[in-house]
PDB file of C-alpha atoms in Angstrom:
ATOM      1  CA  UNK A   1     -63.810  76.294 -96.094  1.00  0.00           C
ATOM      2  CA  UNK A   2     -66.858  74.549 -94.535  1.00  0.00           C
ATOM      3  CA  UNK A   3     -66.559  70.927 -93.401  1.00  0.00           C
ATOM      4  CA  UNK A   4     -69.819  69.045 -93.844  1.00  0.00           C
ATOM      5  CA  UNK A   5     -69.840  66.014 -91.601  1.00  0.00           C
ATOM      6  CA  UNK A   6     -71.632  63.078 -93.456  1.00  0.00           C
ATOM      7  CA  UNK A   7     -73.871  61.152 -90.987  1.00  0.00           C
ATOM      8  CA  UNK A   8     -72.970  57.165 -91.328  1.00  0.00           C
ATOM      9  CA  UNK A   9     -72.524  54.186 -89.118  1.00  0.00           C
ATOM     10  CA  UNK A  10     -69.246  53.165 -87.882  1.00  0.00           C
ATOM     11  CA  UNK A  11     -67.501  50.053 -88.894  1.00  0.00           C
ATOM     12  CA  UNK A  12     -68.061  48.512 -85.432  1.00  0.00           C
ATOM     13  CA  UNK A  13     -71.890  49.217 -85.608  1.00  0.00           C
ATOM     14  CA  UNK A  14     -72.000  47.561 -89.121  1.00  0.00           C
ATOM     15  CA  UNK A  15     -70.158  44.333 -87.728  1.00  0.00           C
ATOM     16  CA  UNK A  16     -72.512  44.116 -84.758  1.00  0.00           C
ATOM     17  CA  UNK A  17     -75.563  44.265 -87.258  1.00  0.00           C
ATOM     18  CA  UNK A  18     -73.904  41.682 -89.433  1.00  0.00           C
ATOM     19  CA  UNK A  19     -73.179  39.271 -86.630  1.00  0.00           C
ATOM     20  CA  UNK A  20     -76.806  39.670 -85.204  1.00  0.00           C
ATOM     21  CA  UNK A  21     -78.354  39.168 -88.640  1.00  0.00           C
ATOM     22  CA  UNK A  22     -76.271  36.105 -89.146  1.00  0.00           C
ATOM     23  CA  UNK A  23     -77.356  34.625 -85.837  1.00  0.00           C
ATOM     24  CA  UNK A  24     -81.095  35.337 -86.636  1.00  0.00           C
ATOM     25  CA  UNK A  25     -80.869  33.760 -90.067  1.00  0.00           C
ATOM     26  CA  UNK A  26     -79.064  30.698 -88.528  1.00  0.00           C
ATOM     27  CA  UNK A  27     -81.812  30.257 -86.103  1.00  0.00           C
ATOM     28  CA  UNK A  28     -84.468  30.723 -88.734  1.00  0.00           C
ATOM     29  CA  UNK A  29     -82.795  27.818 -90.845  1.00  0.00           C
ATOM     30  CA  UNK A  30     -82.496  25.572 -87.895  1.00  0.00           C
ATOM     31  CA  UNK A  31     -86.365  26.013 -87.033  1.00  0.00           C
ATOM     32  CA  UNK A  32     -87.043  25.304 -90.715  1.00  0.00           C
ATOM     33  CA  UNK A  33     -85.125  22.147 -90.730  1.00  0.00           C
ATOM     34  CA  UNK A  34     -86.724  21.011 -87.545  1.00  0.00           C
ATOM     35  CA  UNK A  35     -90.253  21.816 -88.928  1.00  0.00           C
ATOM     36  CA  UNK A  36     -89.411  19.946 -92.147  1.00  0.00           C
ATOM     37  CA  UNK A  37     -88.415  16.871 -90.356  1.00  0.00           C
ATOM     38  CA  UNK A  38     -91.560  16.999 -88.263  1.00  0.00           C
ATOM     39  CA  UNK A  39     -93.679  17.370 -91.535  1.00  0.00           C
ATOM     40  CA  UNK A  40     -91.828  14.451 -92.978  1.00  0.00           C
ATOM     41  CA  UNK A  41     -92.722  12.347 -90.023  1.00  0.00           C
ATOM     42  CA  UNK A  42     -96.465  13.321 -90.024  1.00  0.00           C
ATOM     43  CA  UNK A  43     -96.587  12.487 -93.649  1.00  0.00           C
ATOM     44  CA  UNK A  44     -94.963   9.194 -93.158  1.00  0.00           C
ATOM     45  CA  UNK A  45     -97.565   8.378 -90.212  1.00  0.00           C
ATOM     46  CA  UNK A  46    -100.409   9.470 -92.386  1.00  0.00           C
ATOM     47  CA  UNK A  47     -99.208   7.146 -95.314  1.00  0.00           C
ATOM     48  CA  UNK A  48     -98.800   4.329 -92.805  1.00  0.00           C
ATOM     49  CA  UNK A  49    -102.290   4.775 -91.355  1.00  0.00           C
ATOM     50  CA  UNK A  50    -103.927   5.068 -94.863  1.00  0.00           C
ATOM     51  CA  UNK A  51    -102.212   1.944 -95.875  1.00  0.00           C
ATOM     52  CA  UNK A  52    -103.396   0.090 -92.655  1.00  0.00           C
ATOM     53  CA  UNK A  53    -107.007   1.360 -93.283  1.00  0.00           C
ATOM     54  CA  UNK A  54    -107.041   0.133 -96.761  1.00  0.00           C
ATOM     55  CA  UNK A  55    -105.787  -3.412 -95.721  1.00  0.00           C
ATOM     56  CA  UNK A  56    -108.379  -3.300 -92.918  1.00  0.00           C
ATOM     57  CA  UNK A  57    -111.315  -2.389 -95.228  1.00  0.00           C
ATOM     58  CA  UNK A  58    -110.248  -4.893 -97.966  1.00  0.00           C
ATOM     59  CA  UNK A  59    -110.159  -7.710 -95.278  1.00  0.00           C
ATOM     60  CA  UNK A  60    -113.470  -6.715 -93.760  1.00  0.00           C
ATOM     61  CA  UNK A  61    -115.063  -6.777 -97.322  1.00  0.00           C
ATOM     62  CA  UNK A  62    -113.577 -10.098 -98.171  1.00  0.00           C
ATOM     63  CA  UNK A  63    -114.269 -11.689 -94.869  1.00  0.00           C
ATOM     64  CA  UNK A  64    -118.164 -10.969 -95.318  1.00  0.00           C
ATOM     65  CA  UNK A  65    -118.113 -11.409 -99.139  1.00  0.00           C
ATOM     66  CA  UNK A  66    -116.568 -15.014 -99.171  1.00  0.00           C
ATOM     67  CA  UNK A  67    -118.145 -18.020 -97.421  1.00  0.00           C
ATOM     68  CA  UNK A  68    -115.009 -20.085 -97.316  1.00  0.00           C
ATOM     69  CA  UNK A  69    -111.784 -18.852 -95.797  1.00  0.00           C
ATOM     70  CA  UNK A  70    -108.626 -21.070 -95.525  1.00  0.00           C
ATOM     71  CA  UNK A  71    -105.116 -20.382 -94.075  1.00  0.00           C
ATOM     72  CA  UNK A  72    -102.169 -22.155 -95.548  1.00  0.00           C
ATOM     73  CA  UNK A  73     -99.123 -21.611 -93.395  1.00  0.00           C
ATOM     74  CA  UNK A  74     -96.707 -23.437 -95.755  1.00  0.00           C
ATOM     75  CA  UNK A  75     -97.406 -20.726 -98.443  1.00  0.00           C
ATOM     76  CA  UNK A  76     -98.274 -18.089 -96.066  1.00  0.00           C
ATOM     77  CA  UNK A  77    -101.562 -17.235 -97.724  1.00  0.00           C
ATOM     78  CA  UNK A  78    -105.139 -16.866 -97.074  1.00  0.00           C
ATOM     79  CA  UNK A  79    -107.849 -18.126 -99.693  1.00  0.00           C
ATOM     80  CA  UNK A  80    -111.182 -16.569 -99.759  1.00  0.00           C
ATOM     81  CA  UNK A  81    -113.617 -18.483-101.920  1.00  0.00           C
ATOM     82  CA  UNK A  82    -117.160 -18.861-102.843  1.00  0.00           C
ATOM     83  CA  UNK A  83    -119.115 -20.919-105.618  1.00  0.00           C
ATOM     84  CA  UNK A  84    -118.057 -18.041-108.106  1.00  0.00           C
ATOM     85  CA  UNK A  85    -114.805 -16.583-107.370  1.00  0.00           C
ATOM     86  CA  UNK A  86    -111.706 -16.705-105.189  1.00  0.00           C
ATOM     87  CA  UNK A  87    -108.748 -14.353-104.022  1.00  0.00           C
ATOM     88  CA  UNK A  88    -105.855 -14.820-102.206  1.00  0.00           C
ATOM     89  CA  UNK A  89    -104.004 -12.760 -99.627  1.00  0.00           C
ATOM     90  CA  UNK A  90    -100.091 -13.644 -99.344  1.00  0.00           C
ATOM     91  CA  UNK A  91     -97.965 -12.582 -96.590  1.00  0.00           C
ATOM     92  CA  UNK A  92     -94.324 -11.393 -97.110  1.00  0.00           C
ATOM     93  CA  UNK A  93     -91.762  -9.990 -94.820  1.00  0.00           C
ATOM     94  CA  UNK A  94     -92.554  -6.331 -95.434  1.00  0.00           C
ATOM     95  CA  UNK A  95     -95.766  -6.251 -97.496  1.00  0.00           C
ATOM     96  CA  UNK A  96     -99.040  -8.162 -98.023  1.00  0.00           C
ATOM     97  CA  UNK A  97    -100.347  -8.930-101.568  1.00  0.00           C
ATOM     98  CA  UNK A  98    -103.844  -9.465-102.619  1.00  0.00           C
ATOM     99  CA  UNK A  99    -104.253 -10.469-106.416  1.00  0.00           C
ATOM    100  CA  UNK A 100    -103.252  -7.153-107.983  1.00  0.00           C
ATOM    101  CA  UNK A 101    -102.953  -5.015-104.850  1.00  0.00           C
ATOM    102  CA  UNK A 102     -99.850  -4.704-102.569  1.00  0.00           C
ATOM    103  CA  UNK A 103    -100.144  -3.439 -98.886  1.00  0.00           C
ATOM    104  CA  UNK A 104     -96.835  -2.206 -97.743  1.00  0.00           C
ATOM    105  CA  UNK A 105     -97.221  -3.245 -94.141  1.00  0.00           C
ATOM    106  CA  UNK A 106     -94.822  -5.036 -91.848  1.00  0.00           C
ATOM    107  CA  UNK A 107     -96.397  -7.318 -89.503  1.00  0.00           C
ATOM    108  CA  UNK A 108     -95.032  -8.593 -86.236  1.00  0.00           C
ATOM    109  CA  UNK A 109     -97.561 -11.277 -85.570  1.00  0.00           C
ATOM    110  CA  UNK A 110    -100.703 -12.782 -87.258  1.00  0.00           C
ATOM    111  CA  UNK A 111    -102.989 -15.091 -85.496  1.00  0.00           C
ATOM    112  CA  UNK A 112    -105.803 -17.105 -87.197  1.00  0.00           C
ATOM    113  CA  UNK A 113    -108.941 -18.225 -85.430  1.00  0.00           C
ATOM    114  CA  UNK A 114    -111.881 -20.436 -86.065  1.00  0.00           C
ATOM    115  CA  UNK A 115    -114.923 -20.354 -83.670  1.00  0.00           C
ATOM    116  CA  UNK A 116    -112.695 -18.495 -81.049  1.00  0.00           C
ATOM    117  CA  UNK A 117    -109.813 -20.841 -80.930  1.00  0.00           C
ATOM    118  CA  UNK A 118    -106.418 -20.255 -82.446  1.00  0.00           C
ATOM    119  CA  UNK A 119    -105.726 -22.347 -85.485  1.00  0.00           C
ATOM    120  CA  UNK A 120    -102.442 -23.271 -87.330  1.00  0.00           C
ATOM    121  CA  UNK A 121    -104.053 -24.161 -90.599  1.00  0.00           C
ATOM    122  CA  UNK A 122    -107.408 -24.650 -92.308  1.00  0.00           C
ATOM    123  CA  UNK A 123    -110.648 -23.105 -92.083  1.00  0.00           C
ATOM    124  CA  UNK A 124    -110.751 -19.780 -90.340  1.00  0.00           C
ATOM    125  CA  UNK A 125    -113.322 -17.048 -89.345  1.00  0.00           C
ATOM    126  CA  UNK A 126    -111.066 -14.223 -87.835  1.00  0.00           C
ATOM    127  CA  UNK A 127    -107.508 -12.967 -87.938  1.00  0.00           C
ATOM    128  CA  UNK A 128    -105.581 -10.670 -85.671  1.00  0.00           C
ATOM    129  CA  UNK A 129    -102.697  -8.764 -87.316  1.00  0.00           C
ATOM    130  CA  UNK A 130    -100.197  -6.914 -85.166  1.00  0.00           C
ATOM    131  CA  UNK A 131     -98.100  -4.372 -87.115  1.00  0.00           C
ATOM    132  CA  UNK A 132     -94.375  -3.213 -86.582  1.00  0.00           C
ATOM    133  CA  UNK A 133     -93.265  -0.322 -84.534  1.00  0.00           C
ATOM    134  CA  UNK A 134     -93.113   1.801 -87.835  1.00  0.00           C
ATOM    135  CA  UNK A 135     -96.973   1.527 -87.713  1.00  0.00           C
ATOM    136  CA  UNK A 136     -97.108   2.255 -83.899  1.00  0.00           C
ATOM    137  CA  UNK A 137     -97.841  -1.401 -83.138  1.00  0.00           C
ATOM    138  CA  UNK A 138    -101.308  -1.341 -84.161  1.00  0.00           C
ATOM    139  CA  UNK A 139    -103.690  -4.297 -83.835  1.00  0.00           C
ATOM    140  CA  UNK A 140    -106.238  -5.317 -86.449  1.00  0.00           C
ATOM    141  CA  UNK A 141    -108.924  -7.854 -85.574  1.00  0.00           C
ATOM    142  CA  UNK A 142    -111.216  -8.944 -88.417  1.00  0.00           C
ATOM    143  CA  UNK A 143    -113.770 -11.487 -88.185  1.00  0.00           C
ATOM    144  CA  UNK A 144    -116.959 -12.681 -89.983  1.00  0.00           C
ATOM    145  CA  UNK A 145    -120.195 -14.228 -88.422  1.00  0.00           C
ATOM    146  CA  UNK A 146    -120.299 -17.887 -89.233  1.00  0.00           C
ATOM    147  CA  UNK A 147    -123.063 -19.517 -91.162  1.00  0.00           C
ATOM    148  CA  UNK A 148    -123.701 -23.057 -91.799  1.00  0.00           C
ATOM    149  CA  UNK A 149    -121.552 -23.281 -94.799  1.00  0.00           C
ATOM    150  CA  UNK A 150    -118.202 -24.121 -93.143  1.00  0.00           C
ATOM    151  CA  UNK A 151    -119.795 -26.858 -91.172  1.00  0.00           C
ATOM    152  CA  UNK A 152    -121.295 -28.483 -94.488  1.00  0.00           C
ATOM    153  CA  UNK A 153    -117.940 -28.911 -96.115  1.00  0.00           C
TER     154      UNK A 153
END
């Protein structure tokens, strides 16, 4: 009678391999979760920057397209007008509307200017917008070169 010994791993070797494998898998899932959180933060920052850029471009175009710009603090709105057309920006707590557009931007401060001086109401030629911390407290300063039209009216 011959006894053939079968080569195999012992139970203690198998337990060690299972423990090591579970540690590696646990670390991999922890790193994956961390990477996903960072990716979500990056996507949110990109979305915020894009929204801020859209607002800035819209304001630059309107400041230079319209000859009359007036601020009404009671209704929290800016009205851009010329002889043919007019549009209005309205400021809300967490967003800004422009006719059919909505900019989801929360502002900390907004300051209106006319000829370099801060104004509370009326004709304006520049605006300074400071965003909240969610938008990295960025500052937008948009202005227009004045012509004679605001002084004639």
